[in-house]
Coordinates of C-alpha atoms in Angstrom, one line a residue:
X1 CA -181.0 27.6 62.5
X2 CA -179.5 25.9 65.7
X3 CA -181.7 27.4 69.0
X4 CA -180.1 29.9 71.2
X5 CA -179.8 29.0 74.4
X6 CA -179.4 32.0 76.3
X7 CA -181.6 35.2 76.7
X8 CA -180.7 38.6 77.0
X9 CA -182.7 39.0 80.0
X10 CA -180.4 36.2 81.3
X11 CA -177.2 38.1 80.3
X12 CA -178.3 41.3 81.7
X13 CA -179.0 39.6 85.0
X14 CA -175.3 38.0 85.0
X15 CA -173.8 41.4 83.8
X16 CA -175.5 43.3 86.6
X17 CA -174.7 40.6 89.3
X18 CA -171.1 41.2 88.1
X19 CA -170.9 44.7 88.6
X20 CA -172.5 45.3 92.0
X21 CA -170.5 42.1 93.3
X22 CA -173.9 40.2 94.8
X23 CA -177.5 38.8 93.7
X24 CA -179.2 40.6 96.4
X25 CA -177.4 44.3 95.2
X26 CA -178.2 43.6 91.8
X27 CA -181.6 42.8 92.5
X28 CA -182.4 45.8 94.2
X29 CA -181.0 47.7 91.9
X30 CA -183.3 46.2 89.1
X31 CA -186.0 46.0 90.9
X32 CA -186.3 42.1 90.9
X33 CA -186.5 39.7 93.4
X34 CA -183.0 38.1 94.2
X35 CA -184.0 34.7 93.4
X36 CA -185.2 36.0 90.1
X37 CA -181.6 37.2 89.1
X38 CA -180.1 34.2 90.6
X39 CA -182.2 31.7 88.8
X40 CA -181.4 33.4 85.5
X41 CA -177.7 33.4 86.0
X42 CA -178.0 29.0 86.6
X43 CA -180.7 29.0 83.4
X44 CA -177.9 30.7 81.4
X45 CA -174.7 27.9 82.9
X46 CA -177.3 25.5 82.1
X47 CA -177.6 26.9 78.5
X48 CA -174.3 27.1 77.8
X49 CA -172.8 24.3 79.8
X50 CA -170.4 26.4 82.0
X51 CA -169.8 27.4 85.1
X52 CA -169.7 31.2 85.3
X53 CA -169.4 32.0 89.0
X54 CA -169.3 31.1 92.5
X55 CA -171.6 32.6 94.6
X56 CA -170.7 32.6 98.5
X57 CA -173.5 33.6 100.9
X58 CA -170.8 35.9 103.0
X59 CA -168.7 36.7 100.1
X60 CA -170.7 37.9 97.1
X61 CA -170.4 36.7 93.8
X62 CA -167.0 35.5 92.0
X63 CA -166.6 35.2 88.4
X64 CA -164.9 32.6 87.0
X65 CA -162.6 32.7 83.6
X66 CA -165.9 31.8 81.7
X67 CA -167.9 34.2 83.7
X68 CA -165.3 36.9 82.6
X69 CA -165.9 36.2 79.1
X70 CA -169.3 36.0 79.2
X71 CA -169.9 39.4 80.7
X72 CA -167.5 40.8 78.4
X73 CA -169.0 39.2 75.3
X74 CA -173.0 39.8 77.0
X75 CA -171.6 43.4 77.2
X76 CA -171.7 43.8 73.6
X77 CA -174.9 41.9 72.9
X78 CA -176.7 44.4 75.4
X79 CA -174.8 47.2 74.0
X80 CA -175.6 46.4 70.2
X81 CA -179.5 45.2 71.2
X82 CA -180.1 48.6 73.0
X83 CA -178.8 50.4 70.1
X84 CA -181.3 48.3 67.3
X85 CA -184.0 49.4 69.6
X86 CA -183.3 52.8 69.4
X87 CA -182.6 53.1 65.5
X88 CA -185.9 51.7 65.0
X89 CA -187.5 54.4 67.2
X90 CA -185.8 56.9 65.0
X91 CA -186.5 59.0 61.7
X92 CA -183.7 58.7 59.1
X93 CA -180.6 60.6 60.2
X94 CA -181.8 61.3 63.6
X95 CA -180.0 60.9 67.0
X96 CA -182.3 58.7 69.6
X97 CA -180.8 57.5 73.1
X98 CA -178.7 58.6 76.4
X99 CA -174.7 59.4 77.0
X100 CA -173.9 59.1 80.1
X101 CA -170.8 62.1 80.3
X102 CA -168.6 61.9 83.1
X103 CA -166.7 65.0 83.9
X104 CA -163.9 66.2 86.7
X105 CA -165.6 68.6 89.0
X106 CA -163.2 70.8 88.7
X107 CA -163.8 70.8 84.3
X108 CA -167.7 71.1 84.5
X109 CA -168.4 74.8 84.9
X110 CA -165.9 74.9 81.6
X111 CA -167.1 71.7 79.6
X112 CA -170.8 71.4 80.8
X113 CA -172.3 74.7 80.0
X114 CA -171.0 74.8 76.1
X115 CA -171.7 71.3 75.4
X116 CA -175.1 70.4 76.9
X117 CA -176.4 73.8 75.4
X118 CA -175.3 73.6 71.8
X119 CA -175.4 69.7 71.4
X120 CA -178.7 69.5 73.5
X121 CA -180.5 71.9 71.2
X122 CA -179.0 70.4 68.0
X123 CA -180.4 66.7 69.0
X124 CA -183.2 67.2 71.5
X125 CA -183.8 63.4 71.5
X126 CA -180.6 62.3 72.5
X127 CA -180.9 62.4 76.6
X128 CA -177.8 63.5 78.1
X129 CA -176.6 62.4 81.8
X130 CA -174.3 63.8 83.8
X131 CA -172.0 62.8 86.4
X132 CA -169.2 64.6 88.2
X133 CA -166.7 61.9 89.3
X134 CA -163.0 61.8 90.1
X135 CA -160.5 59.8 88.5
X136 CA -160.4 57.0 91.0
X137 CA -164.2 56.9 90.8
X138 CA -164.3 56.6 87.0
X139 CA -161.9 53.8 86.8
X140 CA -163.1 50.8 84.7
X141 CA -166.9 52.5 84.4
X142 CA -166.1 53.3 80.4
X143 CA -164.4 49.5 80.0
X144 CA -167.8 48.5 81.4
X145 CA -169.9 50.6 78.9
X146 CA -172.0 52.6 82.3
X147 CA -169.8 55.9 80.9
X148 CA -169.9 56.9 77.3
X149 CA -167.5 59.7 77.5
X150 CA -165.8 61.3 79.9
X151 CA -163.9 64.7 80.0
X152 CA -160.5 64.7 82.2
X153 CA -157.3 66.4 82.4
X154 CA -154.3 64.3 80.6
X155 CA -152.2 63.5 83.8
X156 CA -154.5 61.4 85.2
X157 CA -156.4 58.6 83.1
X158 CA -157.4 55.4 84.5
X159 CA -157.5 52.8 82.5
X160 CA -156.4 52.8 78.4
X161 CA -159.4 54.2 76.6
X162 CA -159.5 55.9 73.1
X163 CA -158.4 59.8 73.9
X164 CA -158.5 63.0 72.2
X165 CA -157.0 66.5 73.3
X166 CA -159.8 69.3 73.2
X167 CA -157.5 72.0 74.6
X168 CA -154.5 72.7 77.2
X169 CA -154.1 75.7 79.6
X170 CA -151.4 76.0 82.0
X171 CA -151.9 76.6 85.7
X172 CA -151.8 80.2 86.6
X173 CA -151.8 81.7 90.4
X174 CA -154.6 83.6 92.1
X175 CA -154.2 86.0 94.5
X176 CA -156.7 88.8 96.3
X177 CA -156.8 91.7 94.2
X178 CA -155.4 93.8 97.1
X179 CA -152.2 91.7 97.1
X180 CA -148.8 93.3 96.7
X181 CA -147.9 90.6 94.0
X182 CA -151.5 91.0 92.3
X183 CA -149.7 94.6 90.1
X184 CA -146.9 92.2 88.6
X185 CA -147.6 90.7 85.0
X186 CA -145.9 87.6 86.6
X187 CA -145.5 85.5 89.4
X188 CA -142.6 83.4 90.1
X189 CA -143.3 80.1 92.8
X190 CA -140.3 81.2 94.4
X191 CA -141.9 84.0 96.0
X192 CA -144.8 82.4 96.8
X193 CA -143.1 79.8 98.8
X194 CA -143.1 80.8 102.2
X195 CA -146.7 82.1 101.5
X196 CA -150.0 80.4 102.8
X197 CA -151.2 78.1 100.0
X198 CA -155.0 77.5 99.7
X199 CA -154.8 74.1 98.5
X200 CA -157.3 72.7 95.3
X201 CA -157.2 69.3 97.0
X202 CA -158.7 66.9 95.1
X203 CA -156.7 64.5 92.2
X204 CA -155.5 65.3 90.1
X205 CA -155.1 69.2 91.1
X206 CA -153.2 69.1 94.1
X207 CA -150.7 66.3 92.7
X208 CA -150.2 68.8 90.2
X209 CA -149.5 72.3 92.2
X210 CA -147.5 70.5 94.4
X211 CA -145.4 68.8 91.7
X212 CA -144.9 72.7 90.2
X213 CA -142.8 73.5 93.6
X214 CA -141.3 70.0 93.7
X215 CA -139.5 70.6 90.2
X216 CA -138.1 74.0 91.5
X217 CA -137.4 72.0 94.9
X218 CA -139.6 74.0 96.7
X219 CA -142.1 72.8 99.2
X220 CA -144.9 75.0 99.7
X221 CA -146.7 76.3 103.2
X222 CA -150.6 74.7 102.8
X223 CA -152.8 76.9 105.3
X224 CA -155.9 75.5 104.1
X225 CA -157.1 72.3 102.0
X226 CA -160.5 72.4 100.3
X227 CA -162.1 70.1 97.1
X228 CA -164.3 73.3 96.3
X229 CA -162.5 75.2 93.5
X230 CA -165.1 77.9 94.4
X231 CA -164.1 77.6 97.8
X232 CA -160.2 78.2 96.9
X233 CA -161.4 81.6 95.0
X234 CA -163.5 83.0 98.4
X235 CA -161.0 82.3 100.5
X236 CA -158.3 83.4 98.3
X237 CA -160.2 86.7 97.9
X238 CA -160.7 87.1 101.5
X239 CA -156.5 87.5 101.8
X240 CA -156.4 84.2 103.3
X241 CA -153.3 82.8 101.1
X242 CA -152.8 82.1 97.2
X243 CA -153.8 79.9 94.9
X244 CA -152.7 77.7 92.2
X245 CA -155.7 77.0 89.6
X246 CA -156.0 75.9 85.5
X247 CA -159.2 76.4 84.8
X248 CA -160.0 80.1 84.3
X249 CA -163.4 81.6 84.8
X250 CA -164.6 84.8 83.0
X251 CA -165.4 86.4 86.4
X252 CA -162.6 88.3 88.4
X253 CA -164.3 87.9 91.4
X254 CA -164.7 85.2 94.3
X255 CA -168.4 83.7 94.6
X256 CA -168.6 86.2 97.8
X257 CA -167.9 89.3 95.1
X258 CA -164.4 89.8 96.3
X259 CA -161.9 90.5 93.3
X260 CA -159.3 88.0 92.4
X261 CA -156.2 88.5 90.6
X262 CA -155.1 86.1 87.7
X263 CA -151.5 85.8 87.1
X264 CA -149.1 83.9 84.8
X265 CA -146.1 81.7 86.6
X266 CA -142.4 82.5 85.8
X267 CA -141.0 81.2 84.4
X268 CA -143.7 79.3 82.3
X269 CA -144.7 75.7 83.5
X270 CA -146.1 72.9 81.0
X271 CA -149.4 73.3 80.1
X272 CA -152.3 70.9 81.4
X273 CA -154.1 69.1 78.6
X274 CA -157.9 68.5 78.7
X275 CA -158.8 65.2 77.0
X276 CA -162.2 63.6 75.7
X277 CA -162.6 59.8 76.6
X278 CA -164.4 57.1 75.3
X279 CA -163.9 53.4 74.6
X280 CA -161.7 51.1 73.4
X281 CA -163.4 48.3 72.8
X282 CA -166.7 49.3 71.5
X283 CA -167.0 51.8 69.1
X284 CA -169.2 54.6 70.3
X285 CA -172.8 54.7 68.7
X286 CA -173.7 57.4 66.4
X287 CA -174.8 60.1 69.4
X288 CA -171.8 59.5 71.3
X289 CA -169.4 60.0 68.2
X290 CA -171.4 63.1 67.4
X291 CA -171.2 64.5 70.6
X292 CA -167.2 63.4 70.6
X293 CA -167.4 65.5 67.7
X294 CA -169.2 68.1 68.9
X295 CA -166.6 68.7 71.9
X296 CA -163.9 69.0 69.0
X297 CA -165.5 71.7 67.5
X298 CA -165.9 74.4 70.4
X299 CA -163.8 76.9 70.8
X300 CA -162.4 76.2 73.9
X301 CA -160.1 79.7 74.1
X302 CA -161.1 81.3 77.7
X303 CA -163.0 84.5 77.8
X304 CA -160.9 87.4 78.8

């Protein structure tokens, strides 16, 4: 049998010099000396008699077209080396090993609570992680394997990953419960035009509301732009101006204890998918497909 020449120490350094752009990055984020990482990396061109990047004392490290493949290729080595690790830590049928879940801040008090409670106590080995990231922020972390799933609304998905619709809900208006409009069973955007809009402004929310009035060629009056959807409910209940929300939380009040009014749009606007993400290009290990299926499963219907 012909010797490898590579390790996967070697490819691990190269993968992680890759994805934090320099040696010395890397390094510290491995714990190892830089020359340590950077020693491996010309061990492993030496082994396979290529030149995988150019390194650039001012510029970081570049990958070259046999870099990219090799990172891409060691990607799947790591992935699949990891994975015989943790079967053989395991009792027959059991689920070993972390998912990292990614999640929209704006989906996590819906998709977090359900999902780490059930699926947590029905594998208490699998470790799960969580981080709350945008869409711009999650872009090309699942292609790289550091996300194993991610939860996100439909109009915004970065890259082209394998996808699954959970559930949809359409975007509904909140107003203070002292509001004139807050006794109708419906709102139209018409009349909420020349209002004071509290503004959900982070992506892909406030793309969204402002799309809603753009189709009706309306162009809403933004008092107040916040990222917090909390923060859109207090002030919202304090009578400072509406709001135009998806996600719809079992408690009619703001997080100061001021009551909030719900109300459907007229007429109706299209409903806001929420997908499930995971990889196309490796096929998700046994704890990450059961948690993919897990997430299926829920009943996803809000309380009323």
């Amino acid at each position: 049998m012909p010797e490898i020449p590579f390790t996967l120490r070697q490819l691990a350094y190269l993968v992680a010099a890759a994805e934090d752009g320099t040696i010395a990055a890397a390094a510290a984020r491995l714990h190892v000396s830089p020359s340590a990482i950077s020693d491996a990396i010309t061990e492993l061109e030496h082994g396979l008699g290529a030149v995988l990047c150019v390194r650039r004392r001012a510029h970081g490290l570049t990958l070259t077209s046999a870099g990219v493949h090799t990172v891409t290729r060691a990607r799947t080595l790591l992935h699949d080396a990891r994975e015989l690790g943790r079967s053989l830590q395991s009792v027959e049928g059991e689920l070993v090993g972390p998912v990292t879940i990614a999640c929209y801040p704006t989906l996590a008090p819906t998709i977090l609570p359900p999902l780490l409670d059930g699926f947590g106590a029905a594998h208490p080995r699998v470790t799960l992680q969580i981080e709350e990231t945008t869409s711009d922020a999650l872009a090309g972390r699942i292609e790289s394997g550091q996300v194993d799933v991610a939860f996100v609304y439909d109009t915004l998905i970065p890259g082209a990953p394998r996808r699954e619709k959970l559930f949809e809900r359409p975007a509904h208006v909140l107003l203070a419960a002292s509001d004139p409009l807050a006794a109708a069973e419906t709102v139209r955007l018409e009349d909420l035009v020349d209002r004071d809009l509290i503004l959900l402004d982070a992506p892909p929310s406030s793309e969204h509301t402002l799309s809603m009035f753009a189709s009706r060629g309306l162009t809403p009056h933004i008092r107040h732009r916040t990222s917090s959807y909390e923060a859109v409910r207090t002030l919202v209940g304090r009578g400072l101006g509406y709001g135009v929300l998806v996600q719809r939380p079992a408690n009619a009040a703001s997080y100061e204890g001021y009551p909030v009014a719900m109300k459907e749009i007229a007429p109706p606007v299209a409903p806001v998918g929420i997908d499930v993400i995971w990889s196309a290009t490796t096929a998700p290990p046994p704890r990450v497909r059961a948690l993919i299926d897990f997430a299926r499963s829920i009943d996803w219907a809000p309380a009323r």
